[in-house]
Coordinates of N, CA and C in Angstrom, one line a residue:
A27 N 26.0 39.7 46.5 CA 25.8 39.3 45.6 C 27.5 38.9 45.3
A28 N 28.4 39.1 44.9 CA 29.4 38.6 44.8 C 29.9 37.6 46.1
V29 N 29.4 37.8 47.0 CA 29.7 36.7 48.0 C 28.9 35.1 47.6
L30 N 27.6 36.2 47.3 CA 26.9 34.2 47.0 C 27.4 33.8 45.7
L31 N 27.9 34.6 45.1 CA 28.4 34.0 43.9 C 29.7 33.2 43.5
R32 N 30.9 33.7 44.9 CA 31.9 32.9 45.2 C 31.6 31.7 45.9
D33 N 30.4 31.5 46.5 CA 30.0 30.4 47.5 C 29.3 29.3 46.3
F34 N 28.7 29.8 45.3 CA 28.3 29.0 44.5 C 29.8 28.1 43.7
A35 N 30.5 28.9 42.9 CA 31.6 28.6 42.4 C 32.4 27.8 43.4
S36 N 32.5 28.2 44.4 CA 33.1 27.0 45.6 C 33.0 25.9 45.5
C37 N 31.6 25.5 45.7 CA 30.5 24.5 45.7 C 30.8 24.0 44.4
T38 N 30.8 24.3 43.2 CA 30.8 23.3 42.2 C 31.8 23.1 41.5
L39 N 33.1 23.7 42.2 CA 34.8 23.4 41.9 C 35.0 22.6 42.8
W40 N 34.7 22.4 44.1 CA 34.8 21.5 44.8 C 34.9 20.0 44.7
N41 N 36.0 19.5 45.3 CA 36.3 18.0 44.5 C 36.9 17.2 46.0
G42 N 36.3 16.7 47.0 CA 36.7 16.2 47.6 C 37.0 14.1 47.6
Q43 N 36.7 13.6 46.5 CA 36.9 12.7 46.0 C 38.3 12.0 46.8
S44 N 39.4 12.6 46.8 CA 40.4 12.0 47.1 C 40.7 11.6 48.6
A45 N 39.9 13.0 49.5 CA 39.8 13.2 50.6 C 38.8 12.1 51.5
A46 N 37.9 12.0 50.6 CA 37.2 11.0 50.9 C 37.5 9.4 50.7
A47 N 37.7 9.2 50.6 CA 38.2 7.7 50.1 C 39.1 7.6 51.1
R48 N 39.9 8.6 52.3 CA 40.3 8.2 53.2 C 39.7 8.0 54.5
V49 N 38.3 8.5 54.8 CA 37.6 8.4 56.0 C 37.0 7.5 56.1
T50 N 37.8 6.6 57.5 CA 37.6 5.5 58.2 C 36.4 5.6 58.8
V51 N 35.9 6.4 59.7 CA 34.6 6.4 60.5 C 33.5 6.2 59.9
P52 N 32.1 6.2 60.9 CA 31.1 6.0 60.2 C 30.6 7.3 60.1
T53 N 29.8 7.8 58.5 CA 29.7 8.9 58.0 C 28.2 8.9 57.5
L54 N 27.7 9.7 57.8 CA 26.3 10.4 57.1 C 26.5 11.3 56.4
V55 N 26.1 10.8 54.9 CA 26.0 12.5 54.2 C 24.3 13.0 54.4
L56 N 24.1 14.3 54.2 CA 22.6 14.5 54.5 C 22.5 15.8 53.6
T57 N 21.7 15.7 52.7 CA 21.5 17.2 51.9 C 20.4 16.9 52.1
G58 N 19.7 18.6 51.5 CA 18.5 18.9 51.4 C 17.8 18.5 49.8
E59 N 16.9 18.1 49.5 CA 16.5 17.9 48.0 C 16.7 18.6 47.3
R60 N 16.7 20.2 47.7 CA 15.9 21.5 46.7 C 17.5 22.4 47.3
D61 N 18.6 21.9 47.4 CA 19.9 22.6 48.1 C 20.7 23.0 46.5
R62 N 20.0 24.1 46.1 CA 21.1 24.2 45.1 C 22.7 24.9 45.1
M63 N 23.1 24.8 46.3 CA 24.2 25.2 46.4 C 25.7 23.7 46.3
T64 N 24.8 22.6 46.9 CA 25.3 21.6 46.8 C 24.5 20.4 46.2
P65 N 24.2 20.1 44.7 CA 23.0 19.4 44.4 C 23.0 18.0 44.7
L66 N 22.1 17.4 44.8 CA 22.1 16.0 45.1 C 23.1 14.9 44.6
R67 N 22.9 15.5 43.7 CA 24.4 14.3 42.8 C 25.7 14.6 43.7
S68 N 26.0 15.3 44.1 CA 27.3 15.6 44.8 C 27.3 15.0 46.2
G69 N 26.5 15.2 46.7 CA 25.8 14.2 47.9 C 26.1 13.1 47.7
R70 N 25.4 12.5 46.9 CA 25.5 11.1 46.4 C 26.8 10.8 46.5
A71 N 27.4 11.1 45.0 CA 28.8 11.1 44.8 C 29.8 11.1 46.3
L72 N 29.8 12.1 47.5 CA 30.5 12.1 48.2 C 30.3 11.0 49.0
A73 N 28.8 10.1 49.2 CA 28.6 9.1 50.2 C 29.1 7.9 49.5
Q74 N 29.6 7.9 48.0 CA 29.9 6.6 47.2 C 31.4 6.5 47.3
A75 N 32.2 7.8 47.6 CA 33.5 7.6 47.6 C 34.1 8.0 49.0
I76 N 33.0 7.5 50.2 CA 33.3 7.7 51.6 C 33.0 5.6 51.8
H77 N 33.8 5.0 52.3 CA 33.5 3.6 52.3 C 32.4 3.7 53.6
G78 N 31.3 2.7 53.0 CA 30.5 2.4 54.0 C 29.5 3.6 54.1
A79 N 29.5 5.0 53.8 CA 28.7 5.9 54.0 C 27.0 5.6 53.8
R80 N 26.3 6.4 54.4 CA 25.1 6.6 54.0 C 24.6 7.5 53.7
F81 N 23.7 8.1 52.6 CA 22.9 9.1 51.9 C 21.9 9.2 52.3
E82 N 21.4 10.0 52.6 CA 20.0 10.4 53.3 C 19.9 12.1 52.7
M83 N 18.4 12.2 52.6 CA 17.6 13.4 51.5 C 16.6 13.8 52.2
L84 N 16.4 15.2 52.7 CA 15.1 15.7 53.8 C 14.6 16.5 52.5
P85 N 13.4 15.7 52.3 CA 12.5 16.3 51.0 C 12.1 17.8 51.3
N86 N 11.7 18.8 50.3 CA 11.5 20.1 50.3 C 12.3 21.0 51.0
V87 N 13.7 20.4 51.5 CA 14.6 21.4 52.5 C 15.6 21.6 51.4
G88 N 16.2 23.3 51.7 CA 17.4 23.3 50.6 C 18.5 23.1 51.3
H89 N 19.6 24.2 51.6 CA 21.1 24.4 51.9 C 21.0 24.3 53.4
M90 N 20.0 25.2 54.0 CA 20.4 25.5 55.1 C 19.6 24.5 56.4
L91 N 19.6 23.2 56.3 CA 19.1 22.3 57.0 C 18.9 22.8 58.5
P92 N 19.6 23.3 59.3 CA 19.2 23.4 60.5 C 18.4 24.5 60.9
S93 N 18.2 25.3 60.0 CA 17.3 26.6 60.3 C 15.9 26.2 59.3
E94 N 16.3 25.6 58.4 CA 15.0 25.3 57.5 C 13.9 23.7 57.9
A95 N 14.8 22.9 58.5 CA 14.0 21.4 59.0 C 14.5 20.7 60.5
P96 N 15.2 21.9 61.2 CA 15.7 21.2 62.6 C 15.3 20.2 62.9
R97 N 13.6 19.7 62.7 CA 13.0 18.1 63.5 C 13.7 17.5 62.5
Q98 N 13.4 17.7 61.2 CA 14.4 16.3 60.7 C 15.5 15.9 60.9
L99 N 16.4 17.3 60.6 CA 17.3 17.0 61.2 C 17.9 15.9 62.2
Y100 N 17.3 16.7 63.2 CA 17.3 15.8 64.2 C 17.2 14.4 64.1
Q101 N 15.9 14.1 63.7 CA 15.8 12.9 63.4 C 16.2 11.9 62.7
H102 N 17.4 12.8 61.7 CA 18.0 11.8 60.9 C 19.3 11.9 61.8
L103 N 19.9 12.7 62.2 CA 20.9 12.1 63.0 C 20.6 11.4 64.2
L104 N 19.4 11.5 65.0 CA 19.7 10.4 66.0 C 19.5 9.4 65.6
G105 N 18.8 8.7 64.1 CA 18.8 7.3 64.0 C 20.2 7.5 63.5
F106 N 21.0 8.2 62.9 CA 21.9 8.1 62.6 C 23.3 7.2 63.9
F107 N 23.2 8.5 64.8 CA 23.9 7.8 65.9 C 23.8 6.6 66.8
S108 N 21.9 6.8 66.7 CA 21.7 5.3 67.4 C 22.8 3.8 66.7
S109 N 21.8 4.1 65.4 CA 22.7 2.7 64.6 C 24.2 3.0 65.0
I110 N 25.1 3.7 65.3 CA 26.5 3.2 65.1 C 26.5 3.3 66.6
S111 N 26.1 3.9 67.5 CA 26.5 3.3 68.7 C 25.9 1.6 69.2
A112 N 25.0 1.4 68.3 CA 24.8 -0.3 68.3 C 25.6 -1.0 67.6
V113 N 26.2 -0.5 66.8 CA 27.4 -1.4 66.4 C 28.3 -1.2 67.2
A114 N 28.9 -0.1 67.9 CA 29.8 -0.1 68.9 C 29.6 -1.1 70.4
A115 N 28.3 -0.9 70.7 CA 28.1 -1.8 72.0 C 28.3 -3.2 71.7

């Protein structure tokens, strides 16, 4: 239980706004609608802090995207990588 509480505290206190502003590569911020560790507002704020970032939310998914919704995650990643490779071509 102590580890989980420390994880929640770390997620709550983390502020990457200054680092996010320095990101210069295509970025996808993907979060689960039911993520209690890093809520939607945190994902949206991160995407807004990164110039040109795309924010997407997986409905009915929590914090563990790869294990909770692997197919949805794959589809979102595939769409993102396809969009940036089309721009690079």
